[in-house]
PDB file of N, CA and C in Angstrom:
ATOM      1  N   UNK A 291    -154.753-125.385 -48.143  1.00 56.00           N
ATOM      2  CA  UNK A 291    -154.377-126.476 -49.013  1.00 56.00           C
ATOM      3  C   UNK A 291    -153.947-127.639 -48.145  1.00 56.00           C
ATOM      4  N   UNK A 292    -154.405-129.132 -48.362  1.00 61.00           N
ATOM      5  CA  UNK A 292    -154.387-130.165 -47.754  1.00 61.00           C
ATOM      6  C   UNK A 292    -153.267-131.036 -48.820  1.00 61.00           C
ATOM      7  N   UNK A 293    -152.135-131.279 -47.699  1.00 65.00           N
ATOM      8  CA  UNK A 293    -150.955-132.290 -48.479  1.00 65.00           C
ATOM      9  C   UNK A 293    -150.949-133.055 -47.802  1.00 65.00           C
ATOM     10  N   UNK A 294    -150.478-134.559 -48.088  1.00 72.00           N
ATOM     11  CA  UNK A 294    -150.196-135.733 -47.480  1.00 72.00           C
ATOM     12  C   UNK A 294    -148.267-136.002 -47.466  1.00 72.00           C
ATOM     13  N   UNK A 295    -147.687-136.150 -46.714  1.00 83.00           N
ATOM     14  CA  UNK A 295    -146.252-136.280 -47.061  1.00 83.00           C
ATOM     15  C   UNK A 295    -145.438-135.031 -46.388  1.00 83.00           C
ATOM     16  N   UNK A 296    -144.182-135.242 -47.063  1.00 92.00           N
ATOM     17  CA  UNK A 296    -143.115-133.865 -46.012  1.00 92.00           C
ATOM     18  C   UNK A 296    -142.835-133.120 -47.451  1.00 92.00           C
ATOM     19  N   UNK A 297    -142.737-132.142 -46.946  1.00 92.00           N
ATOM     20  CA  UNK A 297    -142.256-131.065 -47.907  1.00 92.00           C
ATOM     21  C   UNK A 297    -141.764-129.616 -47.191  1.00 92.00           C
ATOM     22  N   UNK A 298    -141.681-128.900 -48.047  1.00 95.00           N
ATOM     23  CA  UNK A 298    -140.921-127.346 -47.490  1.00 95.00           C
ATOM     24  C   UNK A 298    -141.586-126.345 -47.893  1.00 95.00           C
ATOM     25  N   UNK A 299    -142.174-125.291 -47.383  1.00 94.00           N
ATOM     26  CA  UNK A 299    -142.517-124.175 -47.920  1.00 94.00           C
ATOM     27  C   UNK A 299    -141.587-122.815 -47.886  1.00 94.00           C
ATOM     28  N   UNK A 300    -141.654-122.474 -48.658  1.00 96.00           N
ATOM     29  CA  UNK A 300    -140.284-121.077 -48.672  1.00 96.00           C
ATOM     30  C   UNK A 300    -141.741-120.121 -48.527  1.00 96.00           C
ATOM     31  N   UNK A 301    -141.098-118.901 -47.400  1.00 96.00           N
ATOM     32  CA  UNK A 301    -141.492-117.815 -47.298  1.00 96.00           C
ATOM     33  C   UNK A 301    -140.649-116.631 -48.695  1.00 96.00           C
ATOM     34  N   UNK A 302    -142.116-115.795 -48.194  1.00 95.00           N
ATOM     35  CA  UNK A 302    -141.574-114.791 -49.828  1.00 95.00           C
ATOM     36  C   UNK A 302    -140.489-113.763 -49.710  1.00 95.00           C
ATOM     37  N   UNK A 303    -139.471-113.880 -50.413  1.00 93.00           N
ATOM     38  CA  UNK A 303    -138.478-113.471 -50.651  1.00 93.00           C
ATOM     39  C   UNK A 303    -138.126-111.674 -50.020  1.00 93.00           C
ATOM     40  N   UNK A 304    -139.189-110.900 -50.314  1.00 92.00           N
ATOM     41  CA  UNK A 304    -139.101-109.782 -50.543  1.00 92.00           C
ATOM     42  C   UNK A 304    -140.814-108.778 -50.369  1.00 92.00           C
ATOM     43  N   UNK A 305    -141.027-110.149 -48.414  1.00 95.00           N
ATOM     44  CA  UNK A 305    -142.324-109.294 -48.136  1.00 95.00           C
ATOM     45  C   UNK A 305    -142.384-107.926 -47.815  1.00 95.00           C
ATOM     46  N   UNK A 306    -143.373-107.331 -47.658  1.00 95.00           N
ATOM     47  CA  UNK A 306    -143.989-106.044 -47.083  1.00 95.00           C
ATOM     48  C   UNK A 306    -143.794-106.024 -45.738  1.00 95.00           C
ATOM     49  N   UNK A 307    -143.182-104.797 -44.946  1.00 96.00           N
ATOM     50  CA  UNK A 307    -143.863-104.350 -43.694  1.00 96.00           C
ATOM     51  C   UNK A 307    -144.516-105.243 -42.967  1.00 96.00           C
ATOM     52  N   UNK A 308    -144.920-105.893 -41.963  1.00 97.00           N
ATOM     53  CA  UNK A 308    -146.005-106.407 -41.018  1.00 97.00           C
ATOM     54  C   UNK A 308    -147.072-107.451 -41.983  1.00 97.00           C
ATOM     55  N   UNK A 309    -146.340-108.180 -43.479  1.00 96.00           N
ATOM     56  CA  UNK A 309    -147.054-109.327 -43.935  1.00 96.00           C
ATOM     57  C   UNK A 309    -147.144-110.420 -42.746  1.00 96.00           C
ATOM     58  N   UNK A 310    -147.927-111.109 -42.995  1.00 97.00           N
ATOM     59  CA  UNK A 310    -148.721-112.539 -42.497  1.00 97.00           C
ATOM     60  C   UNK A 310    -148.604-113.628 -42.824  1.00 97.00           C
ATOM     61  N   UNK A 311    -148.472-114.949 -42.597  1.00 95.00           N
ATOM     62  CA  UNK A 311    -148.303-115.960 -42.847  1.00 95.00           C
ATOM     63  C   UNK A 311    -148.638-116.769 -41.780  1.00 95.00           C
ATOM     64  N   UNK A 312    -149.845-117.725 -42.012  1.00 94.00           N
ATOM     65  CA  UNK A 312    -150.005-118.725 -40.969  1.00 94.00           C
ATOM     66  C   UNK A 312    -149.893-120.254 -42.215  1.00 94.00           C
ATOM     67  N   UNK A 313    -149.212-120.719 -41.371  1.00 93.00           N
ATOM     68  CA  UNK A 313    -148.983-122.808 -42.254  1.00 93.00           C
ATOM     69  C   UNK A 313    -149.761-123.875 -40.480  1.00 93.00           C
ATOM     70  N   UNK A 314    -150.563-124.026 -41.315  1.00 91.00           N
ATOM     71  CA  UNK A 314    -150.728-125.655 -40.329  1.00 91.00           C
ATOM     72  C   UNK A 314    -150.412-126.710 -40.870  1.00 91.00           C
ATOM     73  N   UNK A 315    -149.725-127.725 -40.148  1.00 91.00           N
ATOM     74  CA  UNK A 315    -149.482-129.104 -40.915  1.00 91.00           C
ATOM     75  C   UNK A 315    -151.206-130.083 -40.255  1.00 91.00           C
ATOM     76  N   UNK A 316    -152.169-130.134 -41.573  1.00 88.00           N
ATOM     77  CA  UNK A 316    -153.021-130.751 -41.178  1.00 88.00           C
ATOM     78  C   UNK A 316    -152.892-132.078 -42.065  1.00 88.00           C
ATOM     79  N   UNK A 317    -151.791-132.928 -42.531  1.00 85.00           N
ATOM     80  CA  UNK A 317    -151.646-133.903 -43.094  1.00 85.00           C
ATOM     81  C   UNK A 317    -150.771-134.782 -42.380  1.00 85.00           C
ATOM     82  N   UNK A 318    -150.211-136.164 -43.011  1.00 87.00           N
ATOM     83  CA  UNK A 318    -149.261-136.863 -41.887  1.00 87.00           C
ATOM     84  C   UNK A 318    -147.551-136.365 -41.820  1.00 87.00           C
ATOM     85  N   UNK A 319    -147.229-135.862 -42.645  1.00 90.00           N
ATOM     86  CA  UNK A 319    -145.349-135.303 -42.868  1.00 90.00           C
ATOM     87  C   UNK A 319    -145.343-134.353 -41.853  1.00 90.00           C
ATOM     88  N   UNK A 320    -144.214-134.110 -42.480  1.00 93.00           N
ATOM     89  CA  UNK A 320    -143.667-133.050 -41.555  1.00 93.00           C
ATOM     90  C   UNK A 320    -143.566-131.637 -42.947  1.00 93.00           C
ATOM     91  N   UNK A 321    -143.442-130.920 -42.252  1.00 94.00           N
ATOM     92  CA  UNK A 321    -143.806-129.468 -42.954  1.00 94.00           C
ATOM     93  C   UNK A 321    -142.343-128.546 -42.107  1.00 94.00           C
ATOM     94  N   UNK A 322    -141.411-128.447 -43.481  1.00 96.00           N
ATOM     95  CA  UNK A 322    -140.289-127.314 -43.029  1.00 96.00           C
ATOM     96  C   UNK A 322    -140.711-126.078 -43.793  1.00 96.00           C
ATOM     97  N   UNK A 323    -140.587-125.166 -43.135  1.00 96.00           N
ATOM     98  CA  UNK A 323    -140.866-123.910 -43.393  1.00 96.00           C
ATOM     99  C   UNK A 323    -139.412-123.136 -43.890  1.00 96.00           C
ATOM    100  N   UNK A 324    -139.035-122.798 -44.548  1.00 96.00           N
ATOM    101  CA  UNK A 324    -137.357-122.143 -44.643  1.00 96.00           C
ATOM    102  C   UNK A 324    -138.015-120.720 -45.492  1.00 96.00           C
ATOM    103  N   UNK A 325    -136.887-119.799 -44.852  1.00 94.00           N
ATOM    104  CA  UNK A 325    -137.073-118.450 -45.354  1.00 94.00           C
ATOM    105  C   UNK A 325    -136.774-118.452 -47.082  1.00 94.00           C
ATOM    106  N   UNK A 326    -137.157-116.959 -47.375  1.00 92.00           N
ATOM    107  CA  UNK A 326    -137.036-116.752 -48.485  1.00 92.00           C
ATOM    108  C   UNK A 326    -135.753-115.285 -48.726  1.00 92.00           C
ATOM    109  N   UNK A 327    -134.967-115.827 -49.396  1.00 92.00           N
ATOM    110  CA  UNK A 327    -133.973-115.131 -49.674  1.00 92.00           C
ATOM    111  C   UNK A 327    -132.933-114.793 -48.664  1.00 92.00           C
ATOM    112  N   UNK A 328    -132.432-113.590 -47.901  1.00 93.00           N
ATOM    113  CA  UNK A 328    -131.619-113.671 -46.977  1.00 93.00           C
ATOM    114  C   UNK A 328    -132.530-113.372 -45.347  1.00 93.00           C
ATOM    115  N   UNK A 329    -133.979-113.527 -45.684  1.00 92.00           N
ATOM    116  CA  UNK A 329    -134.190-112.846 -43.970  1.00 92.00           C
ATOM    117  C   UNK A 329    -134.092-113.564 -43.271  1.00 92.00           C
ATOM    118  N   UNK A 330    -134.030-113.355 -42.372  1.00 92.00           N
ATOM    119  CA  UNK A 330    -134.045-114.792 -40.648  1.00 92.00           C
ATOM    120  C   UNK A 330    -135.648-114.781 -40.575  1.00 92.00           C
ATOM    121  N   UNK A 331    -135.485-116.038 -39.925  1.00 94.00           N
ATOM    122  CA  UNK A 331    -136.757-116.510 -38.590  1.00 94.00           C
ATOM    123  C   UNK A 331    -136.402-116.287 -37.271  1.00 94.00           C
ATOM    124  N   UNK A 332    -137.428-116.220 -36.702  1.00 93.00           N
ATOM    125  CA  UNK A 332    -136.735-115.739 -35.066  1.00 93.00           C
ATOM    126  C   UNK A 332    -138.439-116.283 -34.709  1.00 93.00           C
ATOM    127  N   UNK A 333    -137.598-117.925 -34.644  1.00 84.00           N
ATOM    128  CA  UNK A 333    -139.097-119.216 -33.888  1.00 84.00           C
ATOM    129  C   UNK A 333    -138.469-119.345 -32.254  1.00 84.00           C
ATOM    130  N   UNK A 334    -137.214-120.030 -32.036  1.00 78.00           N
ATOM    131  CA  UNK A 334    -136.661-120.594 -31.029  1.00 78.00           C
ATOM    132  C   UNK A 334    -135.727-119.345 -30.509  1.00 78.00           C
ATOM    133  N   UNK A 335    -134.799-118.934 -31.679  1.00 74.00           N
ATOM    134  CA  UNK A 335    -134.019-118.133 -31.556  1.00 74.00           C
ATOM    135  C   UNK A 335    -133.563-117.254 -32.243  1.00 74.00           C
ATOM    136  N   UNK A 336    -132.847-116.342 -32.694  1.00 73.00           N
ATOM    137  CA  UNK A 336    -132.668-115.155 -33.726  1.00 73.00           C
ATOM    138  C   UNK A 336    -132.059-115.721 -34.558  1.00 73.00           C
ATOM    139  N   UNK A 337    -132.242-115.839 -36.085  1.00 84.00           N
ATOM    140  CA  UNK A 337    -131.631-116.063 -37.183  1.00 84.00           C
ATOM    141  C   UNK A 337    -131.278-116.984 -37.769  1.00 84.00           C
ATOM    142  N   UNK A 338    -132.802-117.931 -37.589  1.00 91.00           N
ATOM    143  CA  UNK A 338    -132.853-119.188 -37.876  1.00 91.00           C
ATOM    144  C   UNK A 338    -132.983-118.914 -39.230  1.00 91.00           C
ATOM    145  N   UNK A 339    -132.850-120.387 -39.902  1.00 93.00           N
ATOM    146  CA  UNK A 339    -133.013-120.777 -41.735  1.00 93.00           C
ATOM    147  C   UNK A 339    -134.622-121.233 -42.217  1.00 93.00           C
ATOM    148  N   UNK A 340    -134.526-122.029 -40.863  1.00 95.00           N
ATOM    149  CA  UNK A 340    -135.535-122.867 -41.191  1.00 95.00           C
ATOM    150  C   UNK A 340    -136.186-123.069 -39.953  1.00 95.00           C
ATOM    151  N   UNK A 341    -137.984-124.101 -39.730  1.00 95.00           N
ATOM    152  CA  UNK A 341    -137.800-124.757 -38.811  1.00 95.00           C
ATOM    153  C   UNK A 341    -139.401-125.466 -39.059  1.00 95.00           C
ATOM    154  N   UNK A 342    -139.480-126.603 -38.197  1.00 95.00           N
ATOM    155  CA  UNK A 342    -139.944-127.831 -38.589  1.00 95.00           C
ATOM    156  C   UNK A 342    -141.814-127.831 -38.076  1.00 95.00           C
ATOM    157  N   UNK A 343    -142.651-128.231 -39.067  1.00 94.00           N
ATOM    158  CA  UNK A 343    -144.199-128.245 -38.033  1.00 94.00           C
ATOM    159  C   UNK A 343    -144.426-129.889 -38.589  1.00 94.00           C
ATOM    160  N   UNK A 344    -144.574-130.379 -37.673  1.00 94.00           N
ATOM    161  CA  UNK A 344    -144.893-131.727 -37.066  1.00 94.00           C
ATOM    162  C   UNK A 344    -146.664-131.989 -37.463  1.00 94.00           C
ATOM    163  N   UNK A 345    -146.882-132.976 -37.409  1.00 92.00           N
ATOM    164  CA  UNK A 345    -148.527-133.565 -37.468  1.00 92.00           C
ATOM    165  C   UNK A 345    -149.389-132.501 -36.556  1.00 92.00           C
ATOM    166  N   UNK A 346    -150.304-131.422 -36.870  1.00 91.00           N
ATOM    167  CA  UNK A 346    -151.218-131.014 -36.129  1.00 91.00           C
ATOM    168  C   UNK A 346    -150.704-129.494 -35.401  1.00 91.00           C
ATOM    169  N   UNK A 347    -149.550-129.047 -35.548  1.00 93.00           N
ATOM    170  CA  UNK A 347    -148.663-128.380 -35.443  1.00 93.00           C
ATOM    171  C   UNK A 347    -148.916-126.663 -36.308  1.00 93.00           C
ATOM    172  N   UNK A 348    -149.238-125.619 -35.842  1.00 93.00           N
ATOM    173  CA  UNK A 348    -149.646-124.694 -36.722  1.00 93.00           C
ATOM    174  C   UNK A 348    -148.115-123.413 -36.294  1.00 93.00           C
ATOM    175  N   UNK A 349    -148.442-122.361 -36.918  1.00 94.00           N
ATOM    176  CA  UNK A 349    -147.851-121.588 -36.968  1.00 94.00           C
ATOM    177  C   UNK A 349    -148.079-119.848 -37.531  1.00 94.00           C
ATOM    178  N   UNK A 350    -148.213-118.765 -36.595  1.00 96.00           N
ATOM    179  CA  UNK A 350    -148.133-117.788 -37.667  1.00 96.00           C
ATOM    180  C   UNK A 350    -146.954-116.542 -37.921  1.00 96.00           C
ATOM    181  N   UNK A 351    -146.555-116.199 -38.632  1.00 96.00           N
ATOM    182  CA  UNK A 351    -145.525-115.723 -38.586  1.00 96.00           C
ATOM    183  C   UNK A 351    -145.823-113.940 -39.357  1.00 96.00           C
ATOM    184  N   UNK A 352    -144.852-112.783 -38.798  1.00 97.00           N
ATOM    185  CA  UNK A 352    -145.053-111.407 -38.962  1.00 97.00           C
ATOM    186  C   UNK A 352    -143.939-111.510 -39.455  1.00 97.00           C
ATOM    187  N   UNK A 353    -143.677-110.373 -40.418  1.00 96.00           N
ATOM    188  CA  UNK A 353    -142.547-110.118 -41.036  1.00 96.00           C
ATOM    189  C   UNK A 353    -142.413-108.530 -40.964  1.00 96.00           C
ATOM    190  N   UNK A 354    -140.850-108.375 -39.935  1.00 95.00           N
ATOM    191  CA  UNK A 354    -140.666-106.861 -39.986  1.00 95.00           C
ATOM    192  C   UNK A 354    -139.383-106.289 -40.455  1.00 95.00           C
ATOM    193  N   UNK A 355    -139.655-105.446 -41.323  1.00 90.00           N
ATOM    194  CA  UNK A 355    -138.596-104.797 -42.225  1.00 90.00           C
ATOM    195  C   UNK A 355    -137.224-104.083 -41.299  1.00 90.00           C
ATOM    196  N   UNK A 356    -137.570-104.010 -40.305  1.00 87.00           N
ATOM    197  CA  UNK A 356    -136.634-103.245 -39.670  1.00 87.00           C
ATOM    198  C   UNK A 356    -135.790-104.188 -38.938  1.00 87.00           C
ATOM    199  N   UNK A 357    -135.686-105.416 -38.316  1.00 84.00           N
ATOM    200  CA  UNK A 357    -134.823-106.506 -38.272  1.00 84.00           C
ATOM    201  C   UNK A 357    -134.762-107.488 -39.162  1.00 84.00           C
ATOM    202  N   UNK A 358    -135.521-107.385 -40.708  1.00 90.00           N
ATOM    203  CA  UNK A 358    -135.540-108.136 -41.824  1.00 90.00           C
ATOM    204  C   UNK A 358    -135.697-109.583 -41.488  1.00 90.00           C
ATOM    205  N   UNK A 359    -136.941-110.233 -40.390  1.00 92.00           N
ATOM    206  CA  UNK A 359    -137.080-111.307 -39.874  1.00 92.00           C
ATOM    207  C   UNK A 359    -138.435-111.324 -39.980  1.00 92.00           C
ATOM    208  N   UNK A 360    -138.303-113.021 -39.819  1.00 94.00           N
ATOM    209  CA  UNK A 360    -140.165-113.163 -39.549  1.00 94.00           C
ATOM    210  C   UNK A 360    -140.238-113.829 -38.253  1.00 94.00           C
ATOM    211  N   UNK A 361    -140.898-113.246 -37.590  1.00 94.00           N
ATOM    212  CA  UNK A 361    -141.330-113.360 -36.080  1.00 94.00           C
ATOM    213  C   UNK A 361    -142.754-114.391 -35.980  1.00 94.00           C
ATOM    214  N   UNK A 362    -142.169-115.651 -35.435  1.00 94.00           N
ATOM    215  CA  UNK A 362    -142.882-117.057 -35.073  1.00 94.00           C
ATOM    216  C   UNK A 362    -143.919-116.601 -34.038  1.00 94.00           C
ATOM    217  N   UNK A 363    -145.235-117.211 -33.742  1.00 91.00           N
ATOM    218  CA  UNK A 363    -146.077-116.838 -33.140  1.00 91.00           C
ATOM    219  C   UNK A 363    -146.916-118.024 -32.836  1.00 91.00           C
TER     220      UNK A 363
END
């Protein structure tokens, strides 16, 4: 899906085991990614909220049940 502008995408609340998620920002905004419900991100560092993809900027992210995080890639 192609957006123009900034916005946020929430990851899903209450993924599976080793789900998937890749976001590219292929428009001009900026694209925040923030978790869904209580899990962390672990992009920069462990137990982030959120974090930011810039113009051209992609991302894919694993989600594992056993540190209840999604692991930036």
């Amino acid at each position: 899906v192609r957006f123009s502008g900034t916005f946020t995408v929430t990851l899903p609340t209450s993924p599976s085991n080793n789900s998937v998620v890749a976001i590219k920002n292929a428009g001009t905004g900026t694209i925040t990614v923030a978790r869904g419900g209580t899990n962390t991100i672990f992009f920069t560092a462990s137990g982030q909220t959120s974090f930011t993809l810039a113009q051209g900027e992609a991302a894919m992210m694993i989600y594992y049940t056993t540190g209840t995080e999604w692991e930036v890639f």
